[in-house]
Amino acid sequence: MTSRPAPQTFRFDRQLWDRFIAIAQPFFLPITPGSTWLFAGLLLVLMVTVVAATFWITVGLTLLGQTLFPAFFTNLAGGLVETINGLLASPVAYLAAAALVGSGSIFVLLRKRLRRRERQWLMLGILLFLSFAVNGLNVAISYVFRFIDNALNGKDSDTFYQFLAVYTAIIVGAIPIIIAYTYIRRKLGLIWREWLTKDYLDRYFSDRAYYKLDSNTLDTEIDNPDQRITADITSFTGTTLVFILDILDSILTLISFTLVLYTISKALTLGLVGYAFMGTAVAVVAGGKLIAINYNQLRLEADFRYGMVHVRDNSESIAFYRGETLERQQILDRLGRAIQNFDLLIIWESIIMLFQRGYNYFTRIVPYLIVAPLYFAGQMDFGAIGQAYLAFFQVLGALSIVTNQIQDISAFGASINRLGALDERLQPVDGAGRDRSPAPTPQGDRSGIVTQVESHVALDNLTLQTPNAEQTLIQGLSLALQFQDQLLVVGPSGCGKSSLLRAIAGLWTTGDGTITRPDSGEMLFLPQRPYMLLGTLRDQLIYPNPRNSIPEANILEALQQVNLVHLPDRLGGLDVERDWPTVLSLGEQQRLAFARILLTQPRYVILDEATSALDVANERNLYDLLQQRELLYISVGHRPSLLAYHQTVLELSTATTWRLLSAADYRFNLENLDSLEGLES
Ligand SMILES: Nc1ncnc2c1ncn2[C@@H]1O[C@H](COP(=O)(O)OP(=O)(O)OP(=O)(O)O)[C@@H](O)[C@H]1O
């Protein structure tokens, strides 16, 4: 994955929001037209449910407290009991009851549309409730300290100790609530990560998206999909929950403490709101710059890591070439680009921090400036100063959530863009909670080859181009193969032999004409360098069949037929895991790949120089095995020895022309050419 220019237009805009919804919503509600409004509505209904439930729990606890500690509640918390009784006698009680029943019914009615997403809604509801509870406790603590300060000021030791006891009781109740809140939030993040990763993986492996996204083939815009599916999803799910809950929490804090602050000083409240909005506006503008830098950082870090993985995967070749100096330099270059961008990141973060610190420190004196004159004039009790101070900073904190977290929000925005771009490229898979049409891929725009699935192979007036349509490889090719036919494709290097096989397999579709071929499940493709998956020897042999689908006796028989019977003994059995591309020679890997044909028993086989590393005796053995089976096979190869195992030869040239002739005629031409060359020399 080479370095490529990154898109530079990252802002807090509509596209970022749409991408966020496209990634975040399906975990809670399948995406269908108009469903985002429903999602927002459901979040509101959830909040209403939680507020109503909190109301009834507060009523219950106050009444219980009054029964258990009548003296305390009558003398010192009389205001609370009065308020509760007042609320119970007012329409608020009916509203709270109706809200609870109504919102509960909405969730029951929508159960079908939620499609087994009840668990996440329940956890979100519990989190909201716990967040409410912590907020309620904070308000209670602000009053407790006001009473403590006043008791100190009035030298009233009884009240002082009673409120210290109340404070202790509140803290004992609050600690488990805070721990439960953190645990449930992280657990929900984990469940979400698993869900979202599975969803991306389903789509990544459907319709060969992993191949189309590969930067070596078509869609170079999506760099490092591996990093997007691993690191970006993890940070997305964790951060989204923190932000959503922080924002909801800020709204609550804002409502509860603005009320407290407003009762103390109206001027202070209004001034504060204006100040915080100004701070947020400045932060949003500066944050837009940070999103672009963070986006680049994620890409450059992934490129750097990929460079290291590439060396690990190719260690033997590098060791043969003694290519350490160049490899080291390439990796250092990648590191250099990551460091350079990070340098820019810390410069911008420092500029933003300068603004944040100024913003936060300057505001410290504001409440004193406004409240102290009221106290000196005797219009306010002493305890109210502390309470105003506390309320002021709670409200400021809530209003400044964007200002204070702009670095995190920008990093989050970059993750959203990376995941969103990948999301738009991947096809939706049934049941994954998406109902959008995928964005057309570059390949989709250009593909012109029509594929028909039938039980034979035929090419009709086929013109084949490379995926980027830069090069035309073959023009006007027509041929038809019947079951059990054997075709050999020959031609000079780079003329398009492998590309023709790619087109038949359906990997390349740029060009014109028609390809008729069987369903890809009936075909097996053997490339020159066999693919060795991560796993045991057994896994290698049965690939691509599911585990345990082939009896051991068949596996051992296949090994014997391809001359690898000694392999399990040499390596420690069928179930040993090794780094197969390094422990097996290329010839052994090619024979192992042939064993896959014997075990999978496809009806159509495509071999791209699949025996190039074998001696003639082993090659003959393998082709004999193919000929004993009822199947159609197409080979690509340069060796004349292959002619013996094919009836027809397709000869391609670098000038996009082609010839179809019998193997006998081709051999005859070849021999004549050889004798002519012999005469000339
Ligand atoms: N992903 C790609 N994108 C663009 N061009 C490609 C891509 N892969 C291969 N090509 C080009 O297509 C042409 C045909 O490649 P192909 O691999 O089919 O050749 P070949 O005939 O099989 O060669 P060889 O005998 O050396 O394996 C080459 O010029 C190659 O550079």
XYZ file of C-alpha atoms and ligand atoms in Angstrom:
712
model
C 0.000 0.000 0.000
C 1.821 2.963 -1.260
C 1.437 6.529 -0.109
C -1.301 8.295 -1.926
C -2.704 11.798 -1.685
C -5.389 12.018 0.972
C -8.602 13.908 0.356
C -8.211 17.290 2.028
C -11.787 18.468 2.501
C -12.633 17.468 6.059
C -15.035 19.614 7.990
C -17.826 19.275 10.453
C -20.353 19.041 7.667
C -23.340 17.138 6.372
C -21.213 14.355 4.889
C -19.532 13.688 8.243
C -22.916 13.555 9.923
C -24.381 11.217 7.251
C -21.389 8.919 7.569
C -21.691 8.899 11.344
C -25.377 7.916 11.123
C -24.640 5.245 8.484
C -22.098 3.599 10.786
C -23.706 4.161 14.169
C -27.398 3.629 13.538
C -27.618 0.009 12.292
C -26.536 -1.340 15.694
C -29.636 0.270 17.205
C -32.075 0.380 14.293
C -31.875 -1.027 10.738
C -31.392 1.724 8.168
C -34.422 2.176 5.916
C -35.693 5.364 4.253
C -36.620 7.875 6.935
C -35.405 5.655 9.746
C -32.941 8.269 11.048
C -35.868 10.370 12.276
C -37.300 7.286 13.928
C -33.896 6.651 15.525
C -33.754 10.221 16.888
C -37.352 9.856 18.072
C -36.538 6.596 19.841
C -33.575 8.232 21.602
C -35.944 10.943 22.791
C -38.505 8.352 23.907
C -35.742 6.543 25.785
C -34.786 9.755 27.543
C -38.428 10.413 28.451
C -38.748 6.857 29.793
C -35.653 7.280 31.913
C -36.734 10.720 33.207
C -40.160 9.327 34.154
C -38.612 6.278 35.817
C -36.162 8.531 37.696
C -39.070 10.673 38.889
C -40.895 7.682 40.376
C -37.730 6.286 41.933
C -36.975 9.681 43.550
C -40.554 9.839 44.873
C -40.235 6.307 46.258
C -36.875 6.985 47.913
C -38.020 10.275 49.491
C -41.163 8.688 50.894
C -39.124 5.752 52.160
C -36.609 8.166 53.750
C -39.422 10.071 55.409
C -40.795 6.867 56.929
C -37.371 5.677 58.147
C -35.914 9.048 59.302
C -38.922 11.260 60.002
C -36.982 13.757 62.163
C -34.326 14.484 59.532
C -36.777 14.787 56.676
C -39.147 17.051 58.631
C -36.520 19.406 60.069
C -33.674 19.595 57.582
C -34.966 18.213 54.275
C -38.482 19.556 54.684
C -38.205 21.440 51.395
C -37.596 18.227 49.483
C -40.628 16.433 51.025
C -42.800 19.463 50.330
C -41.657 19.622 46.695
C -42.293 15.902 46.209
C -45.754 16.128 47.759
C -46.485 19.164 45.623
C -45.406 17.306 42.458
C -47.491 14.259 43.393
C -50.595 16.422 43.737
C -49.897 18.222 40.416
C -50.336 17.085 36.781
C -46.598 16.226 36.769
C -47.403 12.904 38.453
C -49.955 12.002 35.753
C -47.560 13.126 33.047
C -44.752 10.977 34.469
C -47.055 7.938 34.694
C -48.382 8.493 31.161
C -44.817 8.982 29.823
C -43.687 5.712 31.376
C -46.616 3.707 29.994
C -46.534 5.499 26.605
C -42.826 5.185 25.953
C -42.778 1.583 27.172
C -45.595 0.778 24.708
C -43.722 2.455 21.838
C -40.747 0.125 22.364
C -43.038 -2.921 22.587
C -44.829 -1.901 19.377
C -41.561 -1.338 17.529
C -40.073 -4.645 18.671
C -40.298 -6.087 15.151
C -38.472 -3.165 13.547
C -35.733 -3.355 16.175
C -34.955 -6.936 15.085
C -33.279 -8.318 18.202
C -31.689 -5.025 19.213
C -33.483 -4.873 22.564
C -30.306 -5.581 24.509
C -28.514 -2.458 23.313
C -31.532 -0.246 23.987
C -31.867 -1.692 27.478
C -28.181 -1.087 28.204
C -28.389 2.443 26.821
C -31.449 3.068 29.001
C -29.621 1.796 32.099
C -26.632 4.004 31.244
C -28.875 7.041 30.888
C -30.546 6.252 34.175
C -27.211 5.880 35.957
C -26.053 9.125 34.404
C -29.234 10.821 35.702
C -28.596 9.325 39.120
C -25.039 10.702 39.232
C -26.387 14.094 38.182
C -29.064 14.026 40.860
C -26.434 13.138 43.440
C -24.277 16.055 42.257
C -27.167 18.487 42.734
C -27.803 16.988 46.180
C -24.089 17.380 47.033
C -24.173 21.063 45.987
C -26.964 21.632 48.507
C -25.253 19.546 51.197
C -22.142 21.752 50.949
C -24.223 24.884 51.005
C -25.737 23.676 54.299
C -22.315 22.623 55.604
C -20.824 26.071 54.795
C -23.756 27.850 56.408
C -23.557 25.601 59.490
C -19.842 26.394 59.784
C -20.458 30.081 59.337
C -23.244 30.005 61.964
C -21.227 27.731 64.313
C -24.144 25.195 64.269
C -22.266 21.969 65.038
C -25.352 19.638 65.124
C -26.394 20.552 61.583
C -22.786 20.457 60.460
C -22.290 16.808 61.597
C -25.680 15.719 60.346
C -24.868 16.965 56.851
C -21.428 15.393 56.964
C -23.228 12.088 57.650
C -25.597 12.784 54.754
C -22.624 13.468 52.502
C -21.009 10.160 53.537
C -24.258 8.308 52.803
C -24.488 9.912 49.347
C -20.896 8.985 48.514
C -21.411 5.367 49.640
C -24.398 5.178 47.291
C -22.651 7.014 44.443
C -19.474 4.917 44.152
C -21.186 1.654 43.036
C -23.336 3.688 40.650
C -20.267 5.253 39.033
C -18.509 1.865 38.738
C -21.626 0.214 37.284
C -21.957 3.097 34.815
C -18.361 2.721 33.584
C -18.629 -1.080 33.374
C -21.891 -1.074 31.406
C -20.618 1.635 29.064
C -17.479 -0.345 28.257
C -19.435 -3.584 27.927
C -21.878 -1.992 25.485
C -18.874 -0.621 23.557
C -17.461 -4.145 23.351
C -20.730 -5.672 22.141
C -21.030 -2.892 19.583
C -17.468 -3.411 18.379
C -18.114 -7.125 17.858
C -21.376 -6.407 16.010
C -19.907 -3.718 13.766
C -16.734 -5.678 12.992
C -18.802 -8.731 12.006
C -20.983 -6.513 9.825
C -17.943 -5.025 8.044
C -16.320 -8.446 7.692
C -19.508 -9.904 6.176
C -19.496 -7.182 3.565
C -15.720 -7.251 3.118
C -15.899 -10.931 2.188
C -19.032 -10.685 0.049
C -18.896 -10.051 -3.679
C -15.060 -10.245 -3.514
C -14.942 -6.741 -2.015
C -11.556 -7.527 -0.406
C -10.167 -8.060 -3.933
C -11.781 -5.000 -5.471
C -10.599 -2.801 -2.603
C -7.039 -4.042 -2.872
C -4.917 -1.071 -3.785
C -3.116 -3.229 -6.351
C -6.249 -3.689 -8.377
C -8.980 -1.173 -8.668
C -9.960 1.120 -5.887
C -6.897 2.863 -4.606
C -8.932 5.434 -2.700
C -9.455 3.083 0.233
C -6.036 2.680 1.847
C -5.419 0.069 4.549
C -8.912 -1.470 4.926
C -7.358 -3.773 7.567
C -6.679 -0.814 9.841
C -10.155 0.595 9.248
C -11.807 -2.681 10.252
C -9.587 -3.233 13.296
C -8.430 0.005 14.933
C -10.960 2.476 13.514
C -13.999 0.396 14.496
C -12.643 -0.068 18.026
C -12.094 3.634 18.515
C -15.411 4.483 16.846
C -17.566 2.321 19.102
C -15.750 3.282 22.307
C -15.648 7.004 21.533
C -19.211 7.250 20.221
C -20.624 5.905 23.465
C -18.464 8.240 25.522
C -19.546 11.203 23.395
C -23.241 10.323 23.246
C -23.370 9.826 27.003
C -21.237 12.923 27.641
C -23.563 14.999 25.499
C -26.687 13.618 27.193
C -24.994 14.093 30.540
C -24.086 17.674 29.606
C -27.689 18.383 28.666
C -28.798 17.087 32.062
C -26.095 18.972 33.935
C -27.017 22.060 32.000
C -30.692 21.786 32.915
C -30.155 20.925 36.572
C -27.350 23.355 37.399
C -28.617 26.218 35.246
C -31.704 26.128 37.472
C -29.477 26.227 40.567
C -27.347 29.032 39.108
C -30.329 30.995 37.847
C -31.845 31.110 41.353
C -28.555 32.623 42.568
C -27.716 35.097 39.764
C -29.441 35.702 36.435
C -26.587 37.890 35.124
C -24.041 35.191 35.817
C -26.126 32.582 33.979
C -26.703 34.628 30.838
C -23.106 35.846 30.618
C -21.881 32.305 30.968
C -24.083 30.946 28.172
C -22.855 33.627 25.728
C -19.240 33.039 26.673
C -19.484 29.264 26.185
C -21.106 29.558 22.756
C -18.321 31.835 21.598
C -15.730 29.307 22.821
C -17.524 26.466 21.014
C -17.597 28.377 17.710
C -13.838 29.028 17.845
C -13.160 25.363 18.732
C -15.264 24.030 15.849
C -13.359 26.144 13.308
C -9.962 25.044 14.666
C -11.155 21.429 14.957
C -11.872 21.221 11.213
C -8.140 21.608 10.582
C -7.387 18.911 13.132
C -9.703 16.379 11.427
C -7.631 16.513 8.232
C -4.358 16.139 10.154
C -5.739 13.249 12.202
C -7.020 11.551 9.053
C -3.554 11.698 7.537
C -2.036 10.459 10.783
C -4.181 7.318 10.810
C -3.267 6.597 7.195
C 0.451 7.224 7.673
C 0.619 5.080 10.816
C -1.142 2.267 8.939
C 1.263 2.619 5.987
C 4.210 2.451 8.404
C 2.835 -0.664 10.110
C 2.086 -2.272 6.747
C 5.719 -1.689 5.713
C 6.829 -3.747 8.717
C 4.301 -6.508 7.965
C 5.481 -6.581 4.356
C 9.073 -7.225 5.486
C 7.933 -9.995 7.806
C 5.936 -11.636 4.994
C 8.849 -11.444 2.567
C 11.759 -11.987 4.932
C 13.311 -14.789 2.900
C 13.352 -12.915 -0.396
C 14.793 -9.856 1.315
C 17.454 -12.006 2.988
C 18.429 -13.564 -0.385
C 18.725 -10.150 -2.022
C 20.443 -8.683 1.069
C 17.920 -5.868 0.637
C 18.087 -4.709 4.273
C 19.430 -1.231 3.486
C 16.697 -0.407 1.013
C 13.940 -1.965 3.137
C 15.140 -0.084 6.206
C 15.216 3.145 4.213
C 11.692 2.607 2.882
C 10.369 1.966 6.378
C 12.244 4.974 7.730
C 10.650 7.072 4.970
C 7.223 5.885 6.063
C 8.093 6.584 9.677
C 9.390 10.013 8.656
C 6.090 10.896 6.988
C 4.152 9.771 10.076
C 6.440 11.764 12.382
C 6.262 14.869 10.192
C 2.473 14.811 10.230
C 2.439 14.143 13.977
C 4.641 17.185 14.394
C 1.986 19.243 12.644
C -0.624 17.612 14.872
C 1.100 18.612 18.097
C 1.635 22.169 16.828
C -2.076 22.547 16.122
C -3.034 20.820 19.355
C -0.782 23.244 21.250
C -2.423 26.228 19.551
C -5.830 24.869 20.491
C -4.658 24.120 24.036
C -3.481 27.726 24.372
C -6.983 28.849 23.611
C -8.536 26.191 25.906
C -6.324 27.056 28.877
C -6.970 30.778 28.482
C -10.662 30.051 28.210
C -10.715 27.846 31.312
C -8.395 29.873 33.601
C -9.899 33.235 32.786
C -13.348 32.033 33.753
C -12.233 31.106 37.288
C -12.590 34.626 38.648
C -15.908 35.367 36.922
C -18.280 33.861 39.533
C -16.448 35.652 42.355
C -16.650 38.945 40.508
C -20.400 38.643 40.108
C -21.435 36.903 43.352
C -19.139 38.592 45.901
C -20.835 42.036 45.638
C -24.206 40.369 46.329
C -22.748 38.705 49.450
C -21.122 41.917 50.662
C -24.453 43.679 50.206
C -26.054 41.022 52.399
C -28.313 39.739 49.588
C -26.910 36.200 49.715
C -25.896 33.704 52.402
C -22.269 32.560 52.674
C -22.979 28.987 51.533
C -24.502 30.281 48.309
C -21.077 31.551 47.183
C -19.635 28.018 47.178
C -22.775 26.642 45.553
C -22.725 29.313 42.860
C -19.085 28.517 42.206
C -19.830 24.785 41.884
C -22.913 25.346 39.717
C -21.024 27.807 37.533
C -18.347 25.266 36.690
C -20.829 22.450 36.149
C -22.706 24.597 33.624
C -19.492 25.853 32.047
C -18.220 22.267 31.722
C -21.488 21.185 30.088
C -21.491 24.101 27.669
C -17.818 23.694 26.840
C -17.911 19.986 25.946
C -16.927 20.761 22.338
C -14.306 23.365 23.306
C -12.579 21.104 25.817
C -12.654 17.907 23.766
C -11.997 19.283 20.307
C -8.823 17.199 19.873
C -10.709 13.977 20.638
C -13.658 15.054 18.524
C -11.349 15.737 15.567
C -9.649 12.345 15.906
C -13.115 10.827 16.102
C -14.178 12.758 12.967
C -11.174 11.303 11.117
C -12.189 7.763 12.141
C -15.744 8.431 10.977
C -14.460 9.546 7.577
C -12.239 6.493 7.190
C -14.964 4.077 8.212
C -17.606 5.974 6.252
C -15.608 5.848 3.010
C -15.133 2.084 3.436
C -18.804 1.656 4.352
C -19.849 3.370 1.109
C -17.661 1.028 -0.956
C -18.943 -2.189 0.610
C -22.113 -3.797 -0.654
C -24.935 -4.167 1.862
C -25.529 -7.729 2.998
C -29.029 -9.005 3.819
C -29.922 -8.745 7.462
C -27.051 -6.435 8.342
C -29.384 -3.577 8.979
C -28.738 -1.594 5.836
C -31.050 -0.846 3.004
C -28.998 1.562 0.942
C -27.780 1.172 -2.582
C -24.010 1.015 -2.583
C -22.069 3.781 -4.269
C -21.010 2.737 -7.782
C -17.444 1.505 -7.834
C -14.940 2.632 -10.429
C -15.064 -0.893 -11.756
C -18.857 -0.823 -11.883
C -18.742 2.215 -14.123
C -16.456 0.648 -16.687
C -17.312 -3.022 -16.648
C -18.664 -4.081 -19.982
C -18.044 -7.854 -20.121
C -21.280 -9.782 -19.729
C -21.086 -13.011 -17.744
C -23.511 -15.898 -18.257
C -23.544 -18.867 -15.918
C -23.995 -22.177 -17.765
C -22.391 -25.609 -17.649
C -19.768 -24.951 -20.339
C -17.103 -22.358 -21.085
C -17.405 -20.018 -24.067
C -16.006 -16.638 -25.009
C -17.917 -14.563 -27.506
C -16.195 -11.611 -29.197
C -14.311 -10.884 -25.983
C -12.255 -7.723 -25.692
C -10.315 -7.618 -22.451
C -8.765 -4.571 -20.826
C -6.843 -4.023 -17.580
C -9.121 -2.811 -14.731
C -8.144 0.825 -15.180
C -8.884 0.443 -18.942
C -5.405 1.736 -19.745
C -4.349 -1.281 -21.761
C -6.261 -3.532 -24.159
C -4.894 -7.068 -23.875
C -7.076 -9.202 -26.155
C -9.501 -8.256 -28.909
C -12.450 -10.123 -30.467
C -11.676 -13.511 -28.928
C -14.287 -16.231 -29.511
C -14.036 -19.868 -28.531
C -16.200 -22.616 -27.067
C -15.135 -25.503 -24.821
C -17.180 -28.560 -24.041
C -17.072 -30.519 -20.817
C -13.815 -32.551 -20.561
C -12.043 -30.313 -23.103
C -8.464 -29.289 -22.315
C -7.158 -25.890 -23.430
C -3.603 -24.593 -23.174
C -3.088 -20.813 -23.304
C 0.342 -19.724 -24.513
C 2.018 -16.481 -25.526
C 4.834 -14.110 -24.612
C 5.155 -12.726 -21.123
C 2.786 -9.841 -20.414
C 0.415 -10.593 -23.339
C -2.545 -11.215 -21.026
C -2.655 -14.975 -20.325
C -3.262 -14.646 -16.584
C -5.606 -11.761 -17.242
C -7.784 -13.985 -19.431
C -8.045 -16.466 -16.553
C -8.947 -13.576 -14.212
C -11.722 -12.599 -16.591
C -13.047 -16.177 -16.790
C -13.008 -16.376 -12.981
C -14.999 -13.111 -12.899
C -12.282 -11.043 -11.203
C -11.750 -8.696 -14.134
C -14.742 -7.383 -16.033
C -13.444 -4.380 -17.947
C -13.860 -4.729 -21.704
C -16.558 -6.012 -23.994
C -18.200 -9.244 -25.172
C -19.635 -12.240 -23.334
C -18.114 -14.916 -21.104
C -20.118 -18.046 -20.472
C -18.844 -20.116 -17.572
C -20.069 -22.402 -14.815
C -20.865 -21.140 -11.333
C -17.667 -20.139 -9.520
C -18.425 -22.795 -6.862
C -17.789 -25.474 -9.512
C -14.387 -24.077 -10.556
C -11.015 -24.333 -8.857
C -8.248 -21.906 -9.701
C -4.569 -22.790 -9.161
C -2.166 -19.843 -9.440
C 1.562 -20.189 -10.018
C 2.359 -19.340 -6.385
C -0.200 -21.387 -4.452
C -2.090 -19.633 -1.741
C -1.172 -20.974 1.713
C -3.607 -19.926 4.414
C -2.814 -19.483 8.111
C -3.596 -22.858 9.663
C -2.756 -26.546 9.850
C -1.616 -28.896 7.095
C -5.142 -30.329 7.067
C -6.543 -26.810 6.552
C -4.203 -26.304 3.589
C -5.321 -29.517 1.952
C -9.059 -29.152 2.306
C -9.078 -25.442 1.381
C -11.511 -23.936 0.349
C -13.864 -26.566 1.825
C -15.180 -26.154 5.378
C -13.338 -27.802 8.275
C -14.084 -31.490 8.966
C -15.822 -31.846 5.598
C -13.334 -34.385 4.212
C -12.371 -37.685 5.929
C -8.726 -38.167 6.917
C -8.381 -41.289 4.742
C -9.160 -39.212 1.620
C -6.626 -36.585 2.658
C -3.874 -39.163 3.094
C -4.760 -40.799 -0.233
C -4.568 -37.419 -2.005
C -1.171 -36.766 -0.420
C 0.057 -40.085 -1.721
C -1.230 -39.367 -5.232
C 0.634 -36.047 -5.453
C 3.833 -37.564 -4.042
C 3.666 -35.871 -0.667
C 2.900 -38.904 1.474
C 5.924 -38.236 3.689
C 4.805 -34.681 4.581
C 2.723 -35.369 7.753
C 5.519 -37.502 9.265
C 8.163 -34.944 8.437
C 6.234 -32.036 9.873
C 4.548 -33.682 12.864
C 1.090 -34.682 11.579
C -1.850 -33.142 9.761
C -2.814 -30.828 12.580
C 0.395 -28.941 13.043
C 0.490 -25.222 12.266
C 3.489 -23.846 10.382
C 4.417 -20.874 8.282
C 3.703 -22.906 5.151
C 5.156 -20.641 2.449
C 8.544 -20.849 4.193
C 8.629 -24.511 5.296
C 7.458 -25.948 1.956
C 9.365 -25.630 -1.307
C 7.481 -24.026 -4.201
C 7.245 -27.434 -5.906
C 5.779 -28.954 -2.731
C 3.304 -26.109 -2.492
C 2.255 -26.687 -6.109
C 1.711 -30.400 -5.454
C -0.222 -29.577 -2.303
C -2.429 -27.253 -4.359
C -3.035 -30.126 -6.783
C -4.162 -32.286 -3.865
C -6.901 -29.681 -3.341
C -8.281 -30.578 -6.794
C -8.402 -34.268 -5.841
C -10.176 -33.501 -2.549
C -12.548 -30.800 -3.782
C -13.401 -32.609 -7.043
C -14.402 -29.537 -9.049
C -15.790 -30.011 -12.565
C -13.733 -27.134 -13.973
C -10.089 -26.382 -13.187
C -7.999 -23.384 -14.198
C -4.221 -23.715 -13.849
C -1.970 -20.668 -14.196
C 1.566 -22.066 -14.570
C 0.556 -24.322 -11.689
C 3.316 -26.865 -12.371
C 6.119 -24.442 -13.297
C 8.284 -25.422 -10.315
C 7.970 -29.192 -10.853
C 10.214 -31.676 -12.593
C 8.798 -33.286 -15.728
C 7.985 -36.603 -13.959
C 5.969 -34.911 -11.243
C 4.218 -32.711 -13.816
C 3.264 -35.800 -15.827
C 1.940 -37.496 -12.693
C -0.279 -34.532 -11.850
C -1.688 -34.103 -15.376
C -2.314 -37.875 -15.541
C -4.396 -37.485 -12.385
C -6.349 -34.659 -14.034
C -6.960 -36.684 -17.164
C -8.294 -39.617 -15.149
C -11.051 -37.350 -13.861
C -14.116 -36.049 -15.659
C -13.381 -32.381 -15.836
C -12.667 -29.455 -18.107
C -9.345 -27.761 -17.580
C -7.587 -24.685 -18.918
C -3.846 -24.266 -18.369
C -1.464 -21.407 -18.897
C 2.168 -22.327 -19.397
C 5.349 -21.917 -21.395
C 6.711 -25.487 -21.321
C 6.368 -27.585 -24.528
C 5.902 -30.655 -22.281
C 2.418 -29.353 -21.424
C 1.236 -29.866 -25.016
C 0.874 -33.590 -24.340
C -1.992 -32.980 -21.878
C -4.116 -30.590 -23.974
C -6.143 -30.927 -27.190
C -6.327 -27.256 -28.139
C -3.941 -24.318 -27.888
C -4.897 -20.658 -27.684
C -1.949 -18.539 -28.716
C -2.066 -14.877 -27.619
C 0.238 -12.145 -28.854
C 1.281 -8.806 -27.388
C -0.516 -7.117 -30.299
C -3.941 -8.171 -28.886
C -4.369 -10.806 -31.618
C -4.938 -14.526 -31.055
C -4.943 -17.936 -32.799
C -6.753 -21.114 -31.910
C -5.238 -24.388 -33.173
C -4.970 -28.053 -32.267
C -2.111 -29.139 -30.029
C -0.720 -31.264 -32.900
C -0.651 -28.279 -35.286
C 0.924 -26.082 -32.678
C 3.631 -28.691 -32.005
C 4.219 -29.036 -35.752
C 4.653 -25.230 -36.098
C 6.940 -25.160 -33.124
C 9.158 -27.947 -34.447
C 9.370 -26.321 -37.893
C 10.291 -23.010 -36.302
C 13.018 -24.753 -34.291
C 14.484 -26.430 -37.400
C 14.329 -23.135 -39.340
C 16.193 -21.392 -36.517
C 18.690 -24.285 -36.555
C 19.239 -23.793 -40.331
C 19.702 -20.018 -39.928
C 22.286 -20.436 -37.199
N -3.888 -5.015 -11.622
C -3.435 -4.601 -12.809
N -3.734 -3.373 -13.233
C -3.300 -2.928 -14.429
N -2.560 -3.659 -15.262
C -2.221 -4.903 -14.903
C -2.647 -5.438 -13.637
N -2.171 -6.705 -13.559
C -1.477 -6.931 -14.688
N -1.507 -5.858 -15.507
C -0.880 -5.727 -16.827
O -1.606 -6.543 -17.727
C -0.719 -7.108 -18.675
C -0.987 -8.624 -18.755
O -0.643 -9.208 -17.527
P -0.752 -10.793 -17.316
O -0.425 -11.081 -15.902
O -2.060 -11.244 -17.827
O 0.403 -11.301 -18.290
P 0.831 -12.808 -18.604
O 0.633 -12.989 -20.068
O 0.140 -13.765 -17.705
O 2.377 -12.688 -18.266
P 3.424 -13.787 -17.653
O 3.579 -14.862 -18.677
O 4.649 -12.980 -17.473
O 2.819 -14.265 -16.367
C 0.683 -6.783 -18.228
O 1.160 -5.738 -19.072
C 0.520 -6.278 -16.820
O 1.446 -5.272 -16.539
